[in-house]
CSV table of C-alpha atoms in Angstrom, one decimal:
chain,number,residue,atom,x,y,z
A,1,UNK,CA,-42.1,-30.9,-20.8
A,2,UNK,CA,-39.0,-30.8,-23.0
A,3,UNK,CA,-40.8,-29.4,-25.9
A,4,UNK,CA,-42.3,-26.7,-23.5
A,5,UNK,CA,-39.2,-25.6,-22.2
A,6,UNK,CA,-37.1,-25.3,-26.0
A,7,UNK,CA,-39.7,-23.4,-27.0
A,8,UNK,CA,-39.6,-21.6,-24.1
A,9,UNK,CA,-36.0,-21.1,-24.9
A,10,UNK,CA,-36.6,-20.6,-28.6
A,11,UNK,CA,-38.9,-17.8,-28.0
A,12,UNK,CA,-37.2,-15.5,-25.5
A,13,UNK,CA,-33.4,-15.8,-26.5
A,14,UNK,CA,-33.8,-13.9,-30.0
A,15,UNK,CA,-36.0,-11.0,-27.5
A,16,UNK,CA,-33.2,-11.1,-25.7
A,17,UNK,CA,-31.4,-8.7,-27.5
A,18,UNK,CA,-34.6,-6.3,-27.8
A,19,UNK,CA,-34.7,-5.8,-24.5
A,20,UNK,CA,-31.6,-3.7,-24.2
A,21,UNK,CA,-32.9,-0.4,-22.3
A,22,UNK,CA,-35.8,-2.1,-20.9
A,23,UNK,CA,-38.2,-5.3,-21.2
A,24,UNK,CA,-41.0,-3.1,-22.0
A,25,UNK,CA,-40.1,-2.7,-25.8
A,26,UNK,CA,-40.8,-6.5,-25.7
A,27,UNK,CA,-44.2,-6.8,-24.3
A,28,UNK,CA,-46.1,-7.2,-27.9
A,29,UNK,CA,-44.5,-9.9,-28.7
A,30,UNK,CA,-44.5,-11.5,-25.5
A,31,UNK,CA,-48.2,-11.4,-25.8
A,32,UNK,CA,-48.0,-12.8,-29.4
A,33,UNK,CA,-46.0,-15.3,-28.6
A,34,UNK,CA,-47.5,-16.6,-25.2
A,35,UNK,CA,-50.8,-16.0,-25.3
A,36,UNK,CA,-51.7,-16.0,-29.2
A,37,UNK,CA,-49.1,-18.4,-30.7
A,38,UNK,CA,-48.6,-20.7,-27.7
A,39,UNK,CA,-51.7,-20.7,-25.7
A,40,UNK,CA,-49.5,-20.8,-22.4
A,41,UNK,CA,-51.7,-18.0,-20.9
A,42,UNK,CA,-55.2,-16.4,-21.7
A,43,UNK,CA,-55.2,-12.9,-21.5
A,44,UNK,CA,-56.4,-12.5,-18.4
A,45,UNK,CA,-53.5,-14.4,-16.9
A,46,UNK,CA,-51.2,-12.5,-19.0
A,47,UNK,CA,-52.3,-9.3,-17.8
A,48,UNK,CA,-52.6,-10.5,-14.0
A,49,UNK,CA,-48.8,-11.5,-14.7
A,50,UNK,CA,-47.6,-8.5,-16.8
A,51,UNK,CA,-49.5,-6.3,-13.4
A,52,UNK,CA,-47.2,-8.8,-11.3
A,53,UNK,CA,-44.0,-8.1,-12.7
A,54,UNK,CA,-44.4,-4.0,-12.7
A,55,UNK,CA,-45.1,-4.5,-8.7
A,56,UNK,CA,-41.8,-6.4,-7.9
A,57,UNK,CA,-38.6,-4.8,-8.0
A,58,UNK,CA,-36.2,-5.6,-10.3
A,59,UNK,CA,-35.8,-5.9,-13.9
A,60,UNK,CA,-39.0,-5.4,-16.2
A,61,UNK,CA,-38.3,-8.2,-18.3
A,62,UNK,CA,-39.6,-10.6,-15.0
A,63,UNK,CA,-42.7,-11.3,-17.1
A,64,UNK,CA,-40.4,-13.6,-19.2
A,65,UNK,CA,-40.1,-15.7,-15.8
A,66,UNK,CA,-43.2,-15.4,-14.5
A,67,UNK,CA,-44.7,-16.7,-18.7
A,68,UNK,CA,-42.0,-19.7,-17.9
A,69,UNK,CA,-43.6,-20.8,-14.7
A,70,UNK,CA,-47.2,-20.6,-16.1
A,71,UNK,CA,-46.0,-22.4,-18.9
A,72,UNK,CA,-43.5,-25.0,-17.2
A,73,UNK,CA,-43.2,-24.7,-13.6
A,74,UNK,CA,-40.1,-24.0,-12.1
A,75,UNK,CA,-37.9,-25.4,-14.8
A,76,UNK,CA,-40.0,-23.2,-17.4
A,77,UNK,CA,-39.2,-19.9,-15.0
A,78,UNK,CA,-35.8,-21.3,-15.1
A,79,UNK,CA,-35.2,-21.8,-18.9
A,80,UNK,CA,-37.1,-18.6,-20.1
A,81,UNK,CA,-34.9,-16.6,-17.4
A,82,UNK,CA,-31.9,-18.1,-18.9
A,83,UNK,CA,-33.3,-17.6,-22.3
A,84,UNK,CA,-34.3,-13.3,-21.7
A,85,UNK,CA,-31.1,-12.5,-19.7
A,86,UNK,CA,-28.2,-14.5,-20.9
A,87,UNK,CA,-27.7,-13.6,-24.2
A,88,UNK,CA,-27.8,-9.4,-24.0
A,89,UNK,CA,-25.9,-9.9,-21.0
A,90,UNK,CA,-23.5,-11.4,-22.9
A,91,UNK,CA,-24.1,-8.8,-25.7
A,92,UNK,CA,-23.6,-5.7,-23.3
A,93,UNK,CA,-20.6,-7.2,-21.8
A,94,UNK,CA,-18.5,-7.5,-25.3
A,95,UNK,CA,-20.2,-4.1,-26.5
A,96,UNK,CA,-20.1,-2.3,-23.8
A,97,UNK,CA,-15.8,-1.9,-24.3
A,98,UNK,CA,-16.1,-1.4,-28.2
A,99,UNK,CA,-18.9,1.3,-26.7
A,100,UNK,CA,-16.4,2.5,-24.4
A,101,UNK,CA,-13.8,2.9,-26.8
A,102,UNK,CA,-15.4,4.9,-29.1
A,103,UNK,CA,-17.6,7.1,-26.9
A,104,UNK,CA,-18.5,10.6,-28.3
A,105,UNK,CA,-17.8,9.9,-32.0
A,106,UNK,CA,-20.0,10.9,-34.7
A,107,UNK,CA,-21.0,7.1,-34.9
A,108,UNK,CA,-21.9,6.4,-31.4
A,109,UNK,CA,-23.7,9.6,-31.4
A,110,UNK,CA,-25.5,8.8,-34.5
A,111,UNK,CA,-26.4,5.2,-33.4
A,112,UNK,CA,-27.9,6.6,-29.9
A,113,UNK,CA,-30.0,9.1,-31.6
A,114,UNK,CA,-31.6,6.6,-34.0
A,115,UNK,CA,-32.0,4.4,-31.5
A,116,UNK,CA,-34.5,6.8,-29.2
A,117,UNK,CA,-37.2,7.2,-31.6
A,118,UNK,CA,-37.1,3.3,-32.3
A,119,UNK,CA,-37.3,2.7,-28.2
A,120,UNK,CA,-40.4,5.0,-27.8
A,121,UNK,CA,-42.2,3.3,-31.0
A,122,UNK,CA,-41.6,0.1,-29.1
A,123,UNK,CA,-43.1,1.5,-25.6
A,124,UNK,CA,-46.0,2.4,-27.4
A,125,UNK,CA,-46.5,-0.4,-29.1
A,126,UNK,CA,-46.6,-2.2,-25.8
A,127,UNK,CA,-48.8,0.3,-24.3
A,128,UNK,CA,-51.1,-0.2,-26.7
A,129,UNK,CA,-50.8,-4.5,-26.6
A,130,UNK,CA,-51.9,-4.0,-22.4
A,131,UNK,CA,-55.1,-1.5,-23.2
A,132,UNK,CA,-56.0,-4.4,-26.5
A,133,UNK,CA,-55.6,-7.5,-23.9
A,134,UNK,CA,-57.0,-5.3,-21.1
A,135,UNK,CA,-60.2,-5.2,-23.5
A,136,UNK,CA,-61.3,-1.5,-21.4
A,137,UNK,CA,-62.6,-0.3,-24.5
A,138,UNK,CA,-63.1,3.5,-24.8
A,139,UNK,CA,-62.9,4.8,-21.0
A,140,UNK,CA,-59.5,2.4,-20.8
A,141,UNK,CA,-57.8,4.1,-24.3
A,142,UNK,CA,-59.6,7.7,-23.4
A,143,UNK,CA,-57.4,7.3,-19.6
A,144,UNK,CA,-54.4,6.2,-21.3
A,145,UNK,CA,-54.9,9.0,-23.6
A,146,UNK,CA,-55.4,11.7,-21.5
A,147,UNK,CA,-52.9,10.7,-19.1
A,148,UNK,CA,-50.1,10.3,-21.7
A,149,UNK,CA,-50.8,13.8,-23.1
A,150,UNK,CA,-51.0,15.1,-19.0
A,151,UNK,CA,-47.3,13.6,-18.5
A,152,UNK,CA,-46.4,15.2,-22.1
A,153,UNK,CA,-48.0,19.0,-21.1
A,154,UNK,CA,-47.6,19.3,-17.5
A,155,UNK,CA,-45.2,18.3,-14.2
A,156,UNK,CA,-47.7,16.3,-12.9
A,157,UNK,CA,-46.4,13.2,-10.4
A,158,UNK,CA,-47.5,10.2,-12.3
A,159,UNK,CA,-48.8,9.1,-8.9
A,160,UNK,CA,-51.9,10.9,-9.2
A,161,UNK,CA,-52.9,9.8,-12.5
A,162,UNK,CA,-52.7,6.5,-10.7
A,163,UNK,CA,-54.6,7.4,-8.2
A,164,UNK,CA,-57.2,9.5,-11.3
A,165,UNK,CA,-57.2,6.6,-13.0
A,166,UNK,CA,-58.6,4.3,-10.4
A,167,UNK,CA,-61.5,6.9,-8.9
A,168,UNK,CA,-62.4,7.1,-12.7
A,169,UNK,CA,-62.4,3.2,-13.1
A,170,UNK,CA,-64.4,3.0,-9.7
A,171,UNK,CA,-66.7,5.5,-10.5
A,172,UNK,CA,-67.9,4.5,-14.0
A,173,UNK,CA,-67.2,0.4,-13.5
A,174,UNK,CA,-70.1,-0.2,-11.4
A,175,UNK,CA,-72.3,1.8,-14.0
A,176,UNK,CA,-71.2,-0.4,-17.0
């Protein structure tokens, strides 16, 4: 149980500081890590958690917990909670008043722009880690396709996408 929960610990602190903006950037190697590298899930339970953790509120990185209890009960949810918020907590808070200080400088400017296209690589790289574990195949990467290019033409509430997305899946499942 002790070796479960340091590597539980030795896993999510360093992805820690990755997850700054969002836990999503993280979800590769979440998978990589706890599915592939540890065997703590299969994929199936991976994706029934990662599908759990988008429906409750709060922050996106609650796969992390919910990979910790799988893995180690309540004292795994515990340690790899500790282990994914702790440490860019406690990297916001020192940077957040160097931040402060220089706001609007060439620097911080700089920094913030570089940082977008590295943010959105990382989304998609997690977009694409789901549709591989999901194992959908064409239909699943043709969806995500066409929906990711009707969010990028159009206004269209991401709701009914959703709701596109699981007629199609309905519609074509039962014939597969």
């Amino acid at each position: 149980m002790i070796t479960i929960l340091l590597q539980l610990m030795r896993v999510f602190a360093p992805l820690s500081f990755l997850t700054i903006g969002g836990g999503q950037s993280i979800i590769p190697e979440i998978h990589r890590q706890s599915v592939e590298i540890h065997g703590w899930l299969s994929n199936q339970e991976f994706l029934d958690l990662f599908a759990l953790s988008r429906l409750t509120p709060g922050p996106k990185s609650l796969l992390v917990t919910l990979v910790g209890w799988k893995a180690a009960g309540w004292a795994g949810a515990l340690a790899a909670s500790i282990a994914i918020f702790l440490p860019s907590a406690l990297l916001i808070y020192y940077l957040a008043t160097i931040w402060k200080r220089y706001e609007g400088t060439r620097m911080i400017r700089a920094i913030e722009a570089g940082l977008l296209p590295i943010a959105a690589g990382m989304i998609l790289a997690a977009s694409g880690t789901i549709l591989k574990a999901a194992q959908g195949g064409l239909w699943a990467w043709s969806t995500a396709l066409a929906c990711a290019a009707a969010l990028l033409l159009s206004r269209i509430n991401p709701l009914w996408l959703l709701a596109g997305g699981g007629l199609l899946f309905a519609v074509i499942q039962p014939a597969s």
